[in-house]
Coordinates of C-alpha atoms in Angstrom, one line a residue:
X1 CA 18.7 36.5 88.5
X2 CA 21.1 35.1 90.6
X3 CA 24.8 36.8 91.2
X4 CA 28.2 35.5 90.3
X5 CA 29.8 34.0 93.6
X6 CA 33.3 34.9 94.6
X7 CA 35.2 32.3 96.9
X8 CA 37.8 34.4 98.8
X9 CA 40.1 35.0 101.2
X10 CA 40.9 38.4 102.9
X11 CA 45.0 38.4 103.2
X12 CA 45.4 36.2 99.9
X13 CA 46.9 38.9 96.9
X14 CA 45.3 37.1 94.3
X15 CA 42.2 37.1 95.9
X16 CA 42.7 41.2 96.4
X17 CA 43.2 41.2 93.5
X18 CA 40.1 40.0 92.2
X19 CA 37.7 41.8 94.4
X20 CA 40.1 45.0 93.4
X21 CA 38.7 43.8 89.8
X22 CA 35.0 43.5 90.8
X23 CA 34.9 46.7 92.4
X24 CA 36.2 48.4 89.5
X25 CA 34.2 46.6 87.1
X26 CA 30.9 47.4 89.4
X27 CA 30.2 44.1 89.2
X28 CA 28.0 43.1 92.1
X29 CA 28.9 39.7 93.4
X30 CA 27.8 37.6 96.5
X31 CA 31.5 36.8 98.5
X32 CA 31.8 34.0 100.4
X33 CA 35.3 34.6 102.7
X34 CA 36.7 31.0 103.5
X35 CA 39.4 29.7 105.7
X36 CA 41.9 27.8 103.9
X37 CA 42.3 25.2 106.8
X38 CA 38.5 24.4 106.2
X39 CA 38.0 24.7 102.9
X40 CA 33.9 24.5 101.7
X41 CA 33.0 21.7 99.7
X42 CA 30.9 23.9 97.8
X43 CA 34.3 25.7 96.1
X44 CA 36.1 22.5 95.9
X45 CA 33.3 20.8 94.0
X46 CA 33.6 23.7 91.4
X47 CA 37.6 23.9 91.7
X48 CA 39.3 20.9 92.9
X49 CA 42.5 23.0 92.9
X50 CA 41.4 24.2 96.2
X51 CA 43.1 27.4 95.7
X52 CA 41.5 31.1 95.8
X53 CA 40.2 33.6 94.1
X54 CA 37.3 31.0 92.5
X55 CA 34.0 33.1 90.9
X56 CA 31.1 31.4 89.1
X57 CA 29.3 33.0 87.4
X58 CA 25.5 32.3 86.7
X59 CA 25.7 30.0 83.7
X60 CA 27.5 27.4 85.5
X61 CA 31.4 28.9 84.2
X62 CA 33.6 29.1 86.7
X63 CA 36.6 31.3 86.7
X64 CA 39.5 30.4 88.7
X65 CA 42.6 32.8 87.9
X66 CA 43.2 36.3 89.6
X67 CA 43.9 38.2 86.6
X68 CA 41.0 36.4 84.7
X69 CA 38.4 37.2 87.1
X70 CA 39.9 41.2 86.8
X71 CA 39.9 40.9 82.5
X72 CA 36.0 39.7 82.7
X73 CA 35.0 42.4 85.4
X74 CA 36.7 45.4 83.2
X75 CA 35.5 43.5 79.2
X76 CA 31.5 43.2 80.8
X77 CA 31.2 46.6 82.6
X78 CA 29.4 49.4 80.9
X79 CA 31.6 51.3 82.6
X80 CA 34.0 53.5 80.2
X81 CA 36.7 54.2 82.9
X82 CA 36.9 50.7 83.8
X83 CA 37.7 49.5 80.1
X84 CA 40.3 51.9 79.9
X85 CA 41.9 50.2 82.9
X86 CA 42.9 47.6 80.3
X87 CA 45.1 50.0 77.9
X88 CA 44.0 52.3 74.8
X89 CA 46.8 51.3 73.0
X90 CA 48.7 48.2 72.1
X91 CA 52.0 49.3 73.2
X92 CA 49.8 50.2 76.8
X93 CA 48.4 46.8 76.5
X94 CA 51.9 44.9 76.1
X95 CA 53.5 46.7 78.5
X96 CA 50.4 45.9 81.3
X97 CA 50.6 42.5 80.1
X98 CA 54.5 42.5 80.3
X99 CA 55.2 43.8 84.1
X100 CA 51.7 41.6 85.5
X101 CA 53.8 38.7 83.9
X102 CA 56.8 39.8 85.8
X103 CA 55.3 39.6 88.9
X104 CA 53.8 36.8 88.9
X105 CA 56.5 34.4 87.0
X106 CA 59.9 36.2 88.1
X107 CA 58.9 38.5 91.7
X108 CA 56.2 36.3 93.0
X109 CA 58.6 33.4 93.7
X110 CA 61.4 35.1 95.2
X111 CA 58.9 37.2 97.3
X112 CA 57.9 33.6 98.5
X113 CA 61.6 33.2 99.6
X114 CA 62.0 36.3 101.1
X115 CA 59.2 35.6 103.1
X116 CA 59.4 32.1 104.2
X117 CA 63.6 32.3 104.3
X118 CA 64.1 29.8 107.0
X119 CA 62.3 27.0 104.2
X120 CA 64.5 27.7 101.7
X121 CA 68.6 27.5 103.2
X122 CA 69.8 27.6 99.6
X123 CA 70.2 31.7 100.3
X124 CA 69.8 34.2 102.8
X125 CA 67.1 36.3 103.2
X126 CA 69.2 39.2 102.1
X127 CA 69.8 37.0 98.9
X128 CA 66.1 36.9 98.3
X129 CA 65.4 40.3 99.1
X130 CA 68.0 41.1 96.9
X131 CA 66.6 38.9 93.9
X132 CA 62.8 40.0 94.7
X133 CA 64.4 44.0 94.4
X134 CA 64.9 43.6 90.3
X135 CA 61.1 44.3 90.0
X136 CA 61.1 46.8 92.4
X137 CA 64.1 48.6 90.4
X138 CA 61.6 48.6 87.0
X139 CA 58.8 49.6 89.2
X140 CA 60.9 52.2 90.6
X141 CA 62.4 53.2 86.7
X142 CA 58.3 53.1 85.3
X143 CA 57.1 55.6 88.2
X144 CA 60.4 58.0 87.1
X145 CA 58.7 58.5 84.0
X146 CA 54.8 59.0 85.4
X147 CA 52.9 58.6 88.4
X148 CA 51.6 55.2 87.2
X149 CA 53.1 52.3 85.8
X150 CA 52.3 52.9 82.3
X151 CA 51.0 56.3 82.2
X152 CA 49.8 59.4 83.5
X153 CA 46.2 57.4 85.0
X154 CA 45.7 54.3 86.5
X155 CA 45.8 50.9 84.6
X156 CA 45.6 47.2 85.3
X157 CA 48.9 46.8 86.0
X158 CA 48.7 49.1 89.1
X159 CA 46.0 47.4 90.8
X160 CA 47.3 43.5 89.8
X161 CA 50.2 44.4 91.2
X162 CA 49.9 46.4 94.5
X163 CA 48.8 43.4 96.4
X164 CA 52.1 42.3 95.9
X165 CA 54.3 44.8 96.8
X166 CA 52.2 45.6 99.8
X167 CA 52.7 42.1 101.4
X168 CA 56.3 42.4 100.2
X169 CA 56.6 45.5 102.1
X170 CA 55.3 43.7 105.2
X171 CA 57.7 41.0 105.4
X172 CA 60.1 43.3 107.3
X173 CA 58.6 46.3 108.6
X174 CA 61.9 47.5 110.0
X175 CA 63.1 47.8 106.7
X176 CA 62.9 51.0 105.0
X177 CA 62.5 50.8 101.2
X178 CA 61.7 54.6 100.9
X179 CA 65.6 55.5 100.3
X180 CA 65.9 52.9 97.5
X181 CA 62.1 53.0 96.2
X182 CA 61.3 56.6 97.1
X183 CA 58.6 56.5 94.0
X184 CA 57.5 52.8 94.4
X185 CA 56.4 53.5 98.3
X186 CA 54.6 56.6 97.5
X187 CA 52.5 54.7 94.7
X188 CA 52.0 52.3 97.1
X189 CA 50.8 54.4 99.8
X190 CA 48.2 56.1 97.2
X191 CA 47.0 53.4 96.2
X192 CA 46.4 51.3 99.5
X193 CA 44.6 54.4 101.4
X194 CA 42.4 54.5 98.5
X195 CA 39.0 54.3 99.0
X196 CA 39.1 51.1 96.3
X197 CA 41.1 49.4 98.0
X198 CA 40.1 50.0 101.9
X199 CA 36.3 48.5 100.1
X200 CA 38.3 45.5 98.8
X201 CA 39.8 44.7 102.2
X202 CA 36.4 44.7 103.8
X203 CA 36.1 42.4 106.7
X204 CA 33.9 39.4 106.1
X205 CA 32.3 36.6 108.7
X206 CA 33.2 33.3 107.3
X207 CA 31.2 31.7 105.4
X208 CA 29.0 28.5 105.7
X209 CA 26.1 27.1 104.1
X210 CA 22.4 28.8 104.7
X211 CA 24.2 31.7 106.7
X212 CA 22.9 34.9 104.5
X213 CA 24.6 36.3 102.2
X214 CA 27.3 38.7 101.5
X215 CA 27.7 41.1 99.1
X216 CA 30.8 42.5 97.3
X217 CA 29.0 46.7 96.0
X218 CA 30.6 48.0 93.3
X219 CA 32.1 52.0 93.4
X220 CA 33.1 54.1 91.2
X221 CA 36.9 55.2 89.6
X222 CA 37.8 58.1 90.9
X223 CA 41.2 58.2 89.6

């Protein structure tokens, strides 16, 4: 039977965070790495929007949203650690929900801005860095309470988040954010020398049509 195929591109955090998804789901996937100044017609034809992560699965569905692909790798694994990665309770469950909407509506952007300051004159780059820092303030509060976001173990939240706040973190590498965010860069630290995550940033040749293929292989939690 054929396997899902995962469009992707190494550096992009939504597309880490898919493959962080994958991986925990087990979920073995062929991954085709593209360039985004060449873009395949093969993942355009499937999802005009041009934009990456992009799996298809077998049947023809395609699923074209970060934190979609992650919900349908953790709801079809058999794997019990990887289904509690979406929350046992409700109140787990709203709160994952609540801070992956926080970072991508409210941080996101003003990461952007941070990043690319000289594109947006309207503020500094302090200003930005300032405005992206409100997350990292509740990030920073959450981890006071436990070593994860929402708990005592890992959850969703951590891993569809840590692509952010590890490119954030790269912006300015001569900025130390362990004074402000002691907690924050520990958690971050953990979680990116992880073995995980080290498999989700796997190198991988670009890809073009009749080259063979590529596989993403699933490993276990052990967190």
């Amino acid at each position: 039977m054929p396997l899902p195929i995962l469009y992707s591109f190494r550096r992009c955090p939504y597309a880490m965070r898919a493959r962080l998804g994958l991986l925990l789901g087990q979920c073995q996937v062929e991954v085709r790495e593209i360039t985004l100044k060449a873009k395949p017609t093969e993942m355009l034809a499937i999802s005009p929007k041009g934009t990456v992560p992009v799996l298809q699965l077998p049947t023809g569905e395609v699923i074209a949203e970060s934190l979609e692909i992650m919900r349908w790798a953790l709801t079809n694994t058999h794997s019990q650690a990887a289904q509690q990665l979406l929350g046992e309770t409700a109140s787990a469950q709203n709160l994952i929900a609540e801070l992956i909407a926080q970072n991508d509506v409210e941080f996101k952007p003003w990461q952007d801005k941070y990043k690319y300051a000289d594109r947006y004159p309207e503020y500094t780059q302090a200003d930005y860095f300032a405005k992206a820092s409100t997350f990292l303030e509740r990030l920073e509060a959450q981890l006071q309470q436990h070593p994860y976001l929402i708990g005592p173990t890992l959850s969703l939240a951590d891993f569809a988040i840590v692509p952010f706040i590890r490119q954030f973190t790269a912006v300015d590498s001569k900025r130390d954010l362990t004074v402000a965010f002691p907690r924050l860069m520990n958690w971050l630290t953990t979680l990116t020398s992880s073995e995980i995550f080290l498999q989700a940033m796997e190198k991988y040749v670009i890809w073009q049509a009749g080259n063979p293929p590529t596989y993403l292989l699933g490993t276990s939690i052990s967190e």
